[in-house]
Structures are given as structure tokens and as C-alpha cells.
Amino acid sequence: MEISTLATYHCLAFVWYFFVAYSITHIKTEEQPSEVFLYGGQWKYLTVLNLVLQAVFYGVSFLADVLRLIKKLRCAKCVISSRDLLFSVLAFPVSTFVCISFWTLYTYNRELVYPKSLDGVIPLWLNHAMHTAVLPFALLEILALPHRYPAKKKGLILLGFVAFLYISWVLWIYSATGEWVYPLFALFSPPGLAAFFAGSLAIIISFYNFGEFLNRMIWGQSKFS
């Protein structure tokens, strides 16, 4: 894509994610089912955190495009490095994980991840904006331009650290409230829950590797030399 076209796309994507994040975080308190929105509010859900992540990523991407357009190449190089790190380590694997894991569990038993009581609170379009559209956006970003992936060890350490922080946040909420972020977690014994978290980490790592594979398959090695 031309830089001006990329700038327009990244700007629109940023506005979209900002709007979706704003919409979900400004649901009226009195409309929220008390058994769902307890301690931590919406900020305990990976879906909502992912919306903020995507908004930050597309904001950084738009900034990189603008700097390239105005020929501030030294500044642009630094911002592009941040953009690529955000996309490779977090934006692509997390959005892919959110979409696939949500709809897999929703199809199996929606009460485990998205209780029916939420249908009267969260509009259908917002549900799909949070859980469906994130994957096409991530794939479109790979098609739009190449991204430089970090060394595999560095990328996996960063991804694992962020996963550890989120799991710690989930466990902290449980210790403070006695309620799990997702009803699914209540089905597991402590060893089973540890295995579930380990399996989820393995899946998100596979999405990281998949993103890197797609990036290289589409753009080749020459774009990164």
C-alpha cells in the first residue's frame, strides 16, 4: 500500500477500536448484571484489554505513517520498531486467541464465557466487534505491510511475561472476590486450572508462530534485510 493509504487505514482502524472500547467501557452501571461485572469491572476481561491493545497499536501505526509522510525518518524508524513489536508479540496473537477461543467456547456452552444475561446489555454488533472483527483486522494488517519480528526467544519471553501478568490479575481478582473472571474456571481443580492456563499459553504461542509464518510467506525475507 502507499503510505497515504496506510495512514488512512490505520487512522480509521484506530478510531474504530477507540469507539468500540469506549462503547463497552461506558455501559451504564445500572444495566450491568451484578454477577458479571464485579471487582475489576470490564478490565478483567481479556476481550476488553485487547480492544485497548488494538487501539494503541493502530495509534502507533498511524503515527509511524504520518512521520514517514512528513519525512521524519529518524523518528519514524523508532516508532516503526515499536509498531512491529506490538503487532508481532501482542496484537496479532492476542486478537487471534480472543476470536477463536471465544467462539469455540461459546459454541460449546456460552454460559462458560458469555452468559445469556449479557444479551440484554451488550448489543449484537458490539459482541461481534469485540470477538469477531478483531481477527479479520489482524489478518488485513499482515496483508497491508510487512512487520519485522523480534528474535524468537525475545518475542516468546515478552509474550509469556504479558500472559503471566494477565493470569496473575485473574488470580488476584479471585482471591479478592471469590468469583472467577470466567465461569469456566470454576469447573477446574487447581492442577486442572494450571494445565488449562498452560494449554492456553501454548495456543497463543502457536498463534504467534502462525503470524510470523504468514508474514514471511507473504512478504518474504527480502523485506526485512
JSON list of C-alpha atoms in Angstrom, two decimals:
[
{"chain": "A", "resi": 1, "resn": "MET", "atom": "CA", "xyz": [0.00, 0.00, 0.00]},
{"chain": "A", "resi": 2, "resn": "GLU", "atom": "CA", "xyz": [1.01, 3.63, -0.48]},
{"chain": "A", "resi": 3, "resn": "ILE", "atom": "CA", "xyz": [1.93, 5.40, 2.74]},
{"chain": "A", "resi": 4, "resn": "SER", "atom": "CA", "xyz": [-1.03, 7.77, 2.45]},
{"chain": "A", "resi": 5, "resn": "THR", "atom": "CA", "xyz": [-3.39, 4.81, 2.03]},
{"chain": "A", "resi": 6, "resn": "LEU", "atom": "CA", "xyz": [-1.84, 3.07, 5.03]},
{"chain": "A", "resi": 7, "resn": "ALA", "atom": "CA", "xyz": [-2.20, 6.24, 7.08]},
{"chain": "A", "resi": 8, "resn": "THR", "atom": "CA", "xyz": [-5.90, 6.45, 6.21]},
{"chain": "A", "resi": 9, "resn": "TYR", "atom": "CA", "xyz": [-6.45, 2.78, 7.03]},
{"chain": "A", "resi": 10, "resn": "HIS", "atom": "CA", "xyz": [-4.58, 2.92, 10.33]},
{"chain": "A", "resi": 11, "resn": "CYS", "atom": "CA", "xyz": [-6.40, 6.11, 11.32]},
{"chain": "A", "resi": 12, "resn": "LEU", "atom": "CA", "xyz": [-9.80, 4.54, 10.61]},
{"chain": "A", "resi": 13, "resn": "ALA", "atom": "CA", "xyz": [-8.84, 1.35, 12.47]},
{"chain": "A", "resi": 14, "resn": "PHE", "atom": "CA", "xyz": [-7.69, 3.41, 15.47]},
{"chain": "A", "resi": 15, "resn": "VAL", "atom": "CA", "xyz": [-10.97, 5.37, 15.51]},
{"chain": "A", "resi": 16, "resn": "TRP", "atom": "CA", "xyz": [-12.93, 2.12, 15.24]},
{"chain": "A", "resi": 17, "resn": "TYR", "atom": "CA", "xyz": [-11.18, 0.42, 18.14]},
{"chain": "A", "resi": 18, "resn": "PHE", "atom": "CA", "xyz": [-11.34, 3.58, 20.25]},
{"chain": "A", "resi": 19, "resn": "PHE", "atom": "CA", "xyz": [-15.08, 3.74, 19.60]},
{"chain": "A", "resi": 20, "resn": "VAL", "atom": "CA", "xyz": [-15.62, 0.04, 20.44]},
{"chain": "A", "resi": 21, "resn": "ALA", "atom": "CA", "xyz": [-13.51, 0.29, 23.62]},
{"chain": "A", "resi": 22, "resn": "TYR", "atom": "CA", "xyz": [-15.39, 3.43, 24.62]},
{"chain": "A", "resi": 23, "resn": "SER", "atom": "CA", "xyz": [-18.73, 1.73, 23.97]},
{"chain": "A", "resi": 24, "resn": "ILE", "atom": "CA", "xyz": [-18.00, -1.32, 26.13]},
{"chain": "A", "resi": 25, "resn": "THR", "atom": "CA", "xyz": [-16.42, 0.63, 28.98]},
{"chain": "A", "resi": 26, "resn": "HIS", "atom": "CA", "xyz": [-19.30, 3.10, 29.17]},
{"chain": "A", "resi": 27, "resn": "ILE", "atom": "CA", "xyz": [-22.15, 0.66, 29.55]},
{"chain": "A", "resi": 28, "resn": "LYS", "atom": "CA", "xyz": [-24.36, 2.14, 32.25]},
{"chain": "A", "resi": 29, "resn": "THR", "atom": "CA", "xyz": [-23.62, 0.61, 35.65]},
{"chain": "A", "resi": 30, "resn": "GLU", "atom": "CA", "xyz": [-27.28, 0.06, 36.45]},
{"chain": "A", "resi": 31, "resn": "GLU", "atom": "CA", "xyz": [-27.64, -2.02, 33.28]},
{"chain": "A", "resi": 32, "resn": "GLN", "atom": "CA", "xyz": [-24.79, -4.38, 34.16]},
{"chain": "A", "resi": 33, "resn": "PRO", "atom": "CA", "xyz": [-25.73, -7.79, 35.64]},
{"chain": "A", "resi": 34, "resn": "SER", "atom": "CA", "xyz": [-24.22, -7.77, 39.12]},
{"chain": "A", "resi": 35, "resn": "GLU", "atom": "CA", "xyz": [-22.99, -11.34, 38.83]},
{"chain": "A", "resi": 36, "resn": "VAL", "atom": "CA", "xyz": [-20.92, -10.47, 35.77]},
{"chain": "A", "resi": 37, "resn": "PHE", "atom": "CA", "xyz": [-19.37, -7.06, 36.45]},
{"chain": "A", "resi": 38, "resn": "LEU", "atom": "CA", "xyz": [-17.87, -7.40, 39.91]},
{"chain": "A", "resi": 39, "resn": "TYR", "atom": "CA", "xyz": [-14.42, -6.39, 41.15]},
{"chain": "A", "resi": 40, "resn": "GLY", "atom": "CA", "xyz": [-12.26, -5.02, 38.33]},
{"chain": "A", "resi": 41, "resn": "GLY", "atom": "CA", "xyz": [-15.19, -4.10, 36.10]},
{"chain": "A", "resi": 42, "resn": "GLN", "atom": "CA", "xyz": [-14.67, -4.77, 32.41]},
{"chain": "A", "resi": 43, "resn": "TRP", "atom": "CA", "xyz": [-10.90, -4.50, 32.86]},
{"chain": "A", "resi": 44, "resn": "LYS", "atom": "CA", "xyz": [-10.67, -8.10, 33.99]},
{"chain": "A", "resi": 45, "resn": "TYR", "atom": "CA", "xyz": [-11.76, -9.42, 30.59]},
{"chain": "A", "resi": 46, "resn": "LEU", "atom": "CA", "xyz": [-9.11, -10.22, 28.00]},
{"chain": "A", "resi": 47, "resn": "THR", "atom": "CA", "xyz": [-11.53, -9.10, 25.30]},
{"chain": "A", "resi": 48, "resn": "VAL", "atom": "CA", "xyz": [-11.70, -5.54, 26.66]},
{"chain": "A", "resi": 49, "resn": "LEU", "atom": "CA", "xyz": [-7.96, -5.36, 27.29]},
{"chain": "A", "resi": 50, "resn": "ASN", "atom": "CA", "xyz": [-7.45, -6.50, 23.70]},
{"chain": "A", "resi": 51, "resn": "LEU", "atom": "CA", "xyz": [-9.59, -3.61, 22.42]},
{"chain": "A", "resi": 52, "resn": "VAL", "atom": "CA", "xyz": [-7.31, -1.17, 24.22]},
{"chain": "A", "resi": 53, "resn": "LEU", "atom": "CA", "xyz": [-4.26, -3.01, 22.89]},
{"chain": "A", "resi": 54, "resn": "GLN", "atom": "CA", "xyz": [-5.54, -2.77, 19.31]},
{"chain": "A", "resi": 55, "resn": "ALA", "atom": "CA", "xyz": [-6.34, 0.92, 19.70]},
{"chain": "A", "resi": 56, "resn": "VAL", "atom": "CA", "xyz": [-2.80, 1.58, 20.95]},
{"chain": "A", "resi": 57, "resn": "PHE", "atom": "CA", "xyz": [-1.30, -0.48, 18.12]},
{"chain": "A", "resi": 58, "resn": "TYR", "atom": "CA", "xyz": [-3.23, 1.31, 15.38]},
{"chain": "A", "resi": 59, "resn": "GLY", "atom": "CA", "xyz": [-2.49, 4.66, 17.00]},
{"chain": "A", "resi": 60, "resn": "VAL", "atom": "CA", "xyz": [1.25, 3.87, 16.91]},
{"chain": "A", "resi": 61, "resn": "SER", "atom": "CA", "xyz": [0.89, 2.64, 13.31]},
{"chain": "A", "resi": 62, "resn": "PHE", "atom": "CA", "xyz": [-0.83, 5.87, 12.27]},
{"chain": "A", "resi": 63, "resn": "LEU", "atom": "CA", "xyz": [1.91, 7.90, 13.94]},
{"chain": "A", "resi": 64, "resn": "ALA", "atom": "CA", "xyz": [4.55, 5.92, 12.04]},
{"chain": "A", "resi": 65, "resn": "ASP", "atom": "CA", "xyz": [2.73, 6.59, 8.75]},
{"chain": "A", "resi": 66, "resn": "VAL", "atom": "CA", "xyz": [2.49, 10.32, 9.47]},
{"chain": "A", "resi": 67, "resn": "LEU", "atom": "CA", "xyz": [6.19, 10.55, 10.32]},
{"chain": "A", "resi": 68, "resn": "ARG", "atom": "CA", "xyz": [7.06, 8.81, 7.06]},
{"chain": "A", "resi": 69, "resn": "LEU", "atom": "CA", "xyz": [4.80, 11.18, 5.11]},
{"chain": "A", "resi": 70, "resn": "ILE", "atom": "CA", "xyz": [6.47, 14.25, 6.58]},
{"chain": "A", "resi": 71, "resn": "LYS", "atom": "CA", "xyz": [9.94, 12.73, 6.06]},
{"chain": "A", "resi": 72, "resn": "LYS", "atom": "CA", "xyz": [10.84, 12.46, 9.75]},
{"chain": "A", "resi": 73, "resn": "LEU", "atom": "CA", "xyz": [12.61, 9.20, 9.01]},
{"chain": "A", "resi": 74, "resn": "ARG", "atom": "CA", "xyz": [14.77, 9.02, 12.13]},
{"chain": "A", "resi": 75, "resn": "CYS", "atom": "CA", "xyz": [11.73, 9.32, 14.40]},
{"chain": "A", "resi": 76, "resn": "ALA", "atom": "CA", "xyz": [9.72, 7.05, 12.11]},
{"chain": "A", "resi": 77, "resn": "LYS", "atom": "CA", "xyz": [12.29, 4.27, 12.42]},
{"chain": "A", "resi": 78, "resn": "CYS", "atom": "CA", "xyz": [11.90, 4.17, 16.20]},
{"chain": "A", "resi": 79, "resn": "VAL", "atom": "CA", "xyz": [8.10, 4.25, 16.03]},
{"chain": "A", "resi": 80, "resn": "ILE", "atom": "CA", "xyz": [8.06, 1.53, 13.35]},
{"chain": "A", "resi": 81, "resn": "SER", "atom": "CA", "xyz": [10.15, -0.70, 15.61]},
{"chain": "A", "resi": 82, "resn": "SER", "atom": "CA", "xyz": [7.59, -0.23, 18.39]},
{"chain": "A", "resi": 83, "resn": "ARG", "atom": "CA", "xyz": [4.74, -0.85, 15.94]},
{"chain": "A", "resi": 84, "resn": "ASP", "atom": "CA", "xyz": [6.24, -4.11, 14.72]},
{"chain": "A", "resi": 85, "resn": "LEU", "atom": "CA", "xyz": [6.98, -5.33, 18.25]},
{"chain": "A", "resi": 86, "resn": "LEU", "atom": "CA", "xyz": [3.42, -4.56, 19.36]},
{"chain": "A", "resi": 87, "resn": "PHE", "atom": "CA", "xyz": [1.92, -6.33, 16.38]},
{"chain": "A", "resi": 88, "resn": "SER", "atom": "CA", "xyz": [4.10, -9.43, 16.37]},
{"chain": "A", "resi": 89, "resn": "VAL", "atom": "CA", "xyz": [4.18, -10.14, 20.12]},
{"chain": "A", "resi": 90, "resn": "LEU", "atom": "CA", "xyz": [0.73, -8.95, 21.20]},
{"chain": "A", "resi": 91, "resn": "ALA", "atom": "CA", "xyz": [-1.73, -7.52, 18.67]},
{"chain": "A", "resi": 92, "resn": "PHE", "atom": "CA", "xyz": [-1.85, -10.49, 16.29]},
{"chain": "A", "resi": 93, "resn": "PRO", "atom": "CA", "xyz": [-1.62, -13.45, 18.71]},
{"chain": "A", "resi": 94, "resn": "VAL", "atom": "CA", "xyz": [-3.98, -11.93, 21.30]},
{"chain": "A", "resi": 95, "resn": "SER", "atom": "CA", "xyz": [-6.68, -10.91, 18.80]},
{"chain": "A", "resi": 96, "resn": "THR", "atom": "CA", "xyz": [-6.50, -14.34, 17.16]},
{"chain": "A", "resi": 97, "resn": "PHE", "atom": "CA", "xyz": [-6.73, -16.06, 20.54]},
{"chain": "A", "resi": 98, "resn": "VAL", "atom": "CA", "xyz": [-9.67, -13.89, 21.62]},
{"chain": "A", "resi": 99, "resn": "CYS", "atom": "CA", "xyz": [-11.66, -14.65, 18.47]},
{"chain": "A", "resi": 100, "resn": "ILE", "atom": "CA", "xyz": [-11.01, -18.39, 18.20]},
{"chain": "A", "resi": 101, "resn": "SER", "atom": "CA", "xyz": [-11.16, -19.25, 21.92]},
{"chain": "A", "resi": 102, "resn": "PHE", "atom": "CA", "xyz": [-14.32, -17.19, 22.49]},
{"chain": "A", "resi": 103, "resn": "TRP", "atom": "CA", "xyz": [-16.34, -18.66, 19.64]},
{"chain": "A", "resi": 104, "resn": "THR", "atom": "CA", "xyz": [-15.12, -22.19, 20.36]},
{"chain": "A", "resi": 105, "resn": "LEU", "atom": "CA", "xyz": [-16.26, -21.98, 23.99]},
{"chain": "A", "resi": 106, "resn": "TYR", "atom": "CA", "xyz": [-19.41, -20.02, 23.04]},
{"chain": "A", "resi": 107, "resn": "THR", "atom": "CA", "xyz": [-20.41, -22.79, 20.64]},
{"chain": "A", "resi": 108, "resn": "TYR", "atom": "CA", "xyz": [-19.74, -25.46, 23.26]},
{"chain": "A", "resi": 109, "resn": "ASN", "atom": "CA", "xyz": [-21.52, -23.70, 26.16]},
{"chain": "A", "resi": 110, "resn": "ARG", "atom": "CA", "xyz": [-21.96, -19.94, 26.06]},
{"chain": "A", "resi": 111, "resn": "GLU", "atom": "CA", "xyz": [-22.64, -19.72, 29.81]},
{"chain": "A", "resi": 112, "resn": "LEU", "atom": "CA", "xyz": [-18.98, -20.55, 30.41]},
{"chain": "A", "resi": 113, "resn": "VAL", "atom": "CA", "xyz": [-17.75, -17.34, 28.77]},
{"chain": "A", "resi": 114, "resn": "TYR", "atom": "CA", "xyz": [-20.67, -15.08, 27.81]},
{"chain": "A", "resi": 115, "resn": "PRO", "atom": "CA", "xyz": [-23.79, -15.62, 29.93]},
{"chain": "A", "resi": 116, "resn": "LYS", "atom": "CA", "xyz": [-27.14, -15.10, 28.24]},
{"chain": "A", "resi": 117, "resn": "SER", "atom": "CA", "xyz": [-27.84, -12.25, 30.67]},
{"chain": "A", "resi": 118, "resn": "LEU", "atom": "CA", "xyz": [-25.37, -10.15, 28.67]},
{"chain": "A", "resi": 119, "resn": "ASP", "atom": "CA", "xyz": [-27.62, -10.21, 25.59]},
{"chain": "A", "resi": 120, "resn": "GLY", "atom": "CA", "xyz": [-29.78, -7.52, 27.14]},
{"chain": "A", "resi": 121, "resn": "VAL", "atom": "CA", "xyz": [-26.76, -5.38, 28.00]},
{"chain": "A", "resi": 122, "resn": "ILE", "atom": "CA", "xyz": [-24.30, -5.73, 25.10]},
{"chain": "A", "resi": 123, "resn": "PRO", "atom": "CA", "xyz": [-25.74, -5.24, 21.57]},
{"chain": "A", "resi": 124, "resn": "LEU", "atom": "CA", "xyz": [-25.09, -7.96, 18.99]},
{"chain": "A", "resi": 125, "resn": "TRP", "atom": "CA", "xyz": [-22.94, -5.63, 16.86]},
{"chain": "A", "resi": 126, "resn": "LEU", "atom": "CA", "xyz": [-20.73, -4.87, 19.86]},
{"chain": "A", "resi": 127, "resn": "ASN", "atom": "CA", "xyz": [-20.29, -8.55, 20.64]},
{"chain": "A", "resi": 128, "resn": "HIS", "atom": "CA", "xyz": [-19.07, -9.18, 17.08]},
{"chain": "A", "resi": 129, "resn": "ALA", "atom": "CA", "xyz": [-16.91, -6.05, 17.14]},
{"chain": "A", "resi": 130, "resn": "MET", "atom": "CA", "xyz": [-15.15, -7.39, 20.25]},
{"chain": "A", "resi": 131, "resn": "HIS", "atom": "CA", "xyz": [-14.95, -11.07, 19.38]},
{"chain": "A", "resi": 132, "resn": "THR", "atom": "CA", "xyz": [-15.22, -11.47, 15.60]},
{"chain": "A", "resi": 133, "resn": "ALA", "atom": "CA", "xyz": [-13.90, -8.42, 13.75]},
{"chain": "A", "resi": 134, "resn": "VAL", "atom": "CA", "xyz": [-10.58, -8.49, 15.62]},
{"chain": "A", "resi": 135, "resn": "LEU", "atom": "CA", "xyz": [-9.34, -11.45, 13.57]},
{"chain": "A", "resi": 136, "resn": "PRO", "atom": "CA", "xyz": [-10.04, -10.00, 10.07]},
{"chain": "A", "resi": 137, "resn": "PHE", "atom": "CA", "xyz": [-8.39, -6.76, 11.18]},
{"chain": "A", "resi": 138, "resn": "ALA", "atom": "CA", "xyz": [-5.28, -8.69, 12.27]},
{"chain": "A", "resi": 139, "resn": "LEU", "atom": "CA", "xyz": [-5.12, -10.62, 9.00]},
{"chain": "A", "resi": 140, "resn": "LEU", "atom": "CA", "xyz": [-5.63, -7.46, 6.96]},
{"chain": "A", "resi": 141, "resn": "GLU", "atom": "CA", "xyz": [-2.71, -5.84, 8.79]},
{"chain": "A", "resi": 142, "resn": "ILE", "atom": "CA", "xyz": [-0.44, -8.69, 7.71]},
{"chain": "A", "resi": 143, "resn": "LEU", "atom": "CA", "xyz": [-1.60, -8.26, 4.11]},
{"chain": "A", "resi": 144, "resn": "ALA", "atom": "CA", "xyz": [-1.20, -4.49, 4.23]},
{"chain": "A", "resi": 145, "resn": "LEU", "atom": "CA", "xyz": [2.51, -4.29, 5.06]},
{"chain": "A", "resi": 146, "resn": "PRO", "atom": "CA", "xyz": [5.44, -6.38, 6.33]},
{"chain": "A", "resi": 147, "resn": "HIS", "atom": "CA", "xyz": [6.35, -6.43, 10.02]},
{"chain": "A", "resi": 148, "resn": "ARG", "atom": "CA", "xyz": [9.76, -7.18, 11.46]},
{"chain": "A", "resi": 149, "resn": "TYR", "atom": "CA", "xyz": [9.51, -9.92, 14.09]},
{"chain": "A", "resi": 150, "resn": "PRO", "atom": "CA", "xyz": [11.94, -9.92, 17.03]},
{"chain": "A", "resi": 151, "resn": "ALA", "atom": "CA", "xyz": [14.30, -12.79, 17.76]},
{"chain": "A", "resi": 152, "resn": "LYS", "atom": "CA", "xyz": [12.16, -15.80, 18.64]},
{"chain": "A", "resi": 153, "resn": "LYS", "atom": "CA", "xyz": [13.47, -16.02, 22.23]},
{"chain": "A", "resi": 154, "resn": "LYS", "atom": "CA", "xyz": [12.80, -12.34, 22.88]},
{"chain": "A", "resi": 155, "resn": "GLY", "atom": "CA", "xyz": [9.32, -12.48, 21.36]},
{"chain": "A", "resi": 156, "resn": "LEU", "atom": "CA", "xyz": [8.27, -15.53, 23.35]},
{"chain": "A", "resi": 157, "resn": "ILE", "atom": "CA", "xyz": [9.67, -14.12, 26.61]},
{"chain": "A", "resi": 158, "resn": "LEU", "atom": "CA", "xyz": [7.68, -10.91, 26.13]},
{"chain": "A", "resi": 159, "resn": "LEU", "atom": "CA", "xyz": [4.52, -12.80, 25.22]},
{"chain": "A", "resi": 160, "resn": "GLY", "atom": "CA", "xyz": [4.95, -15.15, 28.19]},
{"chain": "A", "resi": 161, "resn": "PHE", "atom": "CA", "xyz": [5.50, -12.22, 30.55]},
{"chain": "A", "resi": 162, "resn": "VAL", "atom": "CA", "xyz": [2.31, -10.49, 29.42]},
{"chain": "A", "resi": 163, "resn": "ALA", "atom": "CA", "xyz": [0.40, -13.79, 29.77]},
{"chain": "A", "resi": 164, "resn": "PHE", "atom": "CA", "xyz": [1.80, -14.18, 33.29]},
{"chain": "A", "resi": 165, "resn": "LEU", "atom": "CA", "xyz": [0.63, -10.67, 34.19]},
{"chain": "A", "resi": 166, "resn": "TYR", "atom": "CA", "xyz": [-2.92, -11.40, 32.98]},
{"chain": "A", "resi": 167, "resn": "ILE", "atom": "CA", "xyz": [-3.10, -14.75, 34.78]},
{"chain": "A", "resi": 168, "resn": "SER", "atom": "CA", "xyz": [-1.86, -13.03, 37.95]},
{"chain": "A", "resi": 169, "resn": "TRP", "atom": "CA", "xyz": [-4.61, -10.41, 37.53]},
{"chain": "A", "resi": 170, "resn": "VAL", "atom": "CA", "xyz": [-7.23, -13.16, 37.16]},
{"chain": "A", "resi": 171, "resn": "LEU", "atom": "CA", "xyz": [-5.98, -14.97, 40.28]},
{"chain": "A", "resi": 172, "resn": "TRP", "atom": "CA", "xyz": [-5.85, -11.72, 42.25]},
{"chain": "A", "resi": 173, "resn": "ILE", "atom": "CA", "xyz": [-9.48, -10.99, 41.39]},
{"chain": "A", "resi": 174, "resn": "TYR", "atom": "CA", "xyz": [-10.47, -14.48, 42.53]},
{"chain": "A", "resi": 175, "resn": "SER", "atom": "CA", "xyz": [-8.59, -14.07, 45.80]},
{"chain": "A", "resi": 176, "resn": "ALA", "atom": "CA", "xyz": [-10.29, -10.71, 46.41]},
{"chain": "A", "resi": 177, "resn": "THR", "atom": "CA", "xyz": [-13.85, -11.68, 45.45]},
{"chain": "A", "resi": 178, "resn": "GLY", "atom": "CA", "xyz": [-14.13, -15.46, 45.47]},
{"chain": "A", "resi": 179, "resn": "GLU", "atom": "CA", "xyz": [-15.51, -15.18, 41.92]},
{"chain": "A", "resi": 180, "resn": "TRP", "atom": "CA", "xyz": [-13.76, -16.27, 38.74]},
{"chain": "A", "resi": 181, "resn": "VAL", "atom": "CA", "xyz": [-13.48, -13.87, 35.81]},
{"chain": "A", "resi": 182, "resn": "TYR", "atom": "CA", "xyz": [-14.98, -16.58, 33.59]},
{"chain": "A", "resi": 183, "resn": "PRO", "atom": "CA", "xyz": [-17.40, -19.23, 34.95]},
{"chain": "A", "resi": 184, "resn": "LEU", "atom": "CA", "xyz": [-15.36, -21.79, 33.00]},
{"chain": "A", "resi": 185, "resn": "PHE", "atom": "CA", "xyz": [-12.55, -21.60, 35.55]},
{"chain": "A", "resi": 186, "resn": "ALA", "atom": "CA", "xyz": [-14.80, -22.84, 38.36]},
{"chain": "A", "resi": 187, "resn": "LEU", "atom": "CA", "xyz": [-15.00, -26.24, 36.65]},
{"chain": "A", "resi": 188, "resn": "PHE", "atom": "CA", "xyz": [-11.32, -26.98, 37.24]},
{"chain": "A", "resi": 189, "resn": "SER", "atom": "CA", "xyz": [-9.36, -28.23, 40.21]},
{"chain": "A", "resi": 190, "resn": "PRO", "atom": "CA", "xyz": [-6.16, -26.23, 40.95]},
{"chain": "A", "resi": 191, "resn": "PRO", "atom": "CA", "xyz": [-3.98, -28.67, 38.92]},
{"chain": "A", "resi": 192, "resn": "GLY", "atom": "CA", "xyz": [-6.58, -28.67, 36.16]},
{"chain": "A", "resi": 193, "resn": "LEU", "atom": "CA", "xyz": [-6.65, -24.88, 36.09]},
{"chain": "A", "resi": 194, "resn": "ALA", "atom": "CA", "xyz": [-2.85, -24.76, 35.91]},
{"chain": "A", "resi": 195, "resn": "ALA", "atom": "CA", "xyz": [-3.00, -27.18, 32.97]},
{"chain": "A", "resi": 196, "resn": "PHE", "atom": "CA", "xyz": [-5.68, -25.04, 31.32]},
{"chain": "A", "resi": 197, "resn": "PHE", "atom": "CA", "xyz": [-3.56, -21.91, 31.65]},
{"chain": "A", "resi": 198, "resn": "ALA", "atom": "CA", "xyz": [-0.53, -23.77, 30.30]},
{"chain": "A", "resi": 199, "resn": "GLY", "atom": "CA", "xyz": [-2.57, -25.07, 27.36]},
{"chain": "A", "resi": 200, "resn": "SER", "atom": "CA", "xyz": [-3.89, -21.57, 26.64]},
{"chain": "A", "resi": 201, "resn": "LEU", "atom": "CA", "xyz": [-0.34, -20.22, 26.65]},
{"chain": "A", "resi": 202, "resn": "ALA", "atom": "CA", "xyz": [0.71, -22.95, 24.24]},
{"chain": "A", "resi": 203, "resn": "ILE", "atom": "CA", "xyz": [-2.16, -22.00, 21.93]},
{"chain": "A", "resi": 204, "resn": "ILE", "atom": "CA", "xyz": [-1.34, -18.30, 21.95]},
{"chain": "A", "resi": 205, "resn": "ILE", "atom": "CA", "xyz": [2.32, -19.13, 21.26]},
{"chain": "A", "resi": 206, "resn": "SER", "atom": "CA", "xyz": [1.17, -21.16, 18.25]},
{"chain": "A", "resi": 207, "resn": "PHE", "atom": "CA", "xyz": [-0.72, -18.07, 17.03]},
{"chain": "A", "resi": 208, "resn": "TYR", "atom": "CA", "xyz": [2.47, -16.03, 17.44]},
{"chain": "A", "resi": 209, "resn": "ASN", "atom": "CA", "xyz": [4.32, -18.56, 15.28]},
{"chain": "A", "resi": 210, "resn": "PHE", "atom": "CA", "xyz": [1.46, -18.60, 12.78]},
{"chain": "A", "resi": 211, "resn": "GLY", "atom": "CA", "xyz": [1.59, -14.82, 12.44]},
{"chain": "A", "resi": 212, "resn": "GLU", "atom": "CA", "xyz": [5.32, -14.94, 11.84]},
{"chain": "A", "resi": 213, "resn": "PHE", "atom": "CA", "xyz": [4.84, -17.68, 9.24]},
{"chain": "A", "resi": 214, "resn": "LEU", "atom": "CA", "xyz": [2.17, -15.68, 7.38]},
{"chain": "A", "resi": 215, "resn": "ASN", "atom": "CA", "xyz": [4.29, -12.56, 7.49]},
{"chain": "A", "resi": 216, "resn": "ARG", "atom": "CA", "xyz": [7.27, -14.31, 5.93]},
{"chain": "A", "resi": 217, "resn": "MET", "atom": "CA", "xyz": [5.17, -16.30, 3.46]},
{"chain": "A", "resi": 218, "resn": "ILE", "atom": "CA", "xyz": [3.50, -13.15, 2.11]},
{"chain": "A", "resi": 219, "resn": "TRP", "atom": "CA", "xyz": [6.42, -10.75, 2.22]},
{"chain": "A", "resi": 220, "resn": "GLY", "atom": "CA", "xyz": [9.49, -12.97, 2.08]},
{"chain": "A", "resi": 221, "resn": "GLN", "atom": "CA", "xyz": [12.85, -12.49, 3.76]},
{"chain": "A", "resi": 222, "resn": "SER", "atom": "CA", "xyz": [13.97, -9.68, 1.45]},
{"chain": "A", "resi": 223, "resn": "LYS", "atom": "CA", "xyz": [11.64, -7.14, 3.06]},
{"chain": "A", "resi": 224, "resn": "PHE", "atom": "CA", "xyz": [13.50, -7.46, 6.36]},
{"chain": "A", "resi": 225, "resn": "SER", "atom": "CA", "xyz": [17.11, -7.42, 5.22]}
]
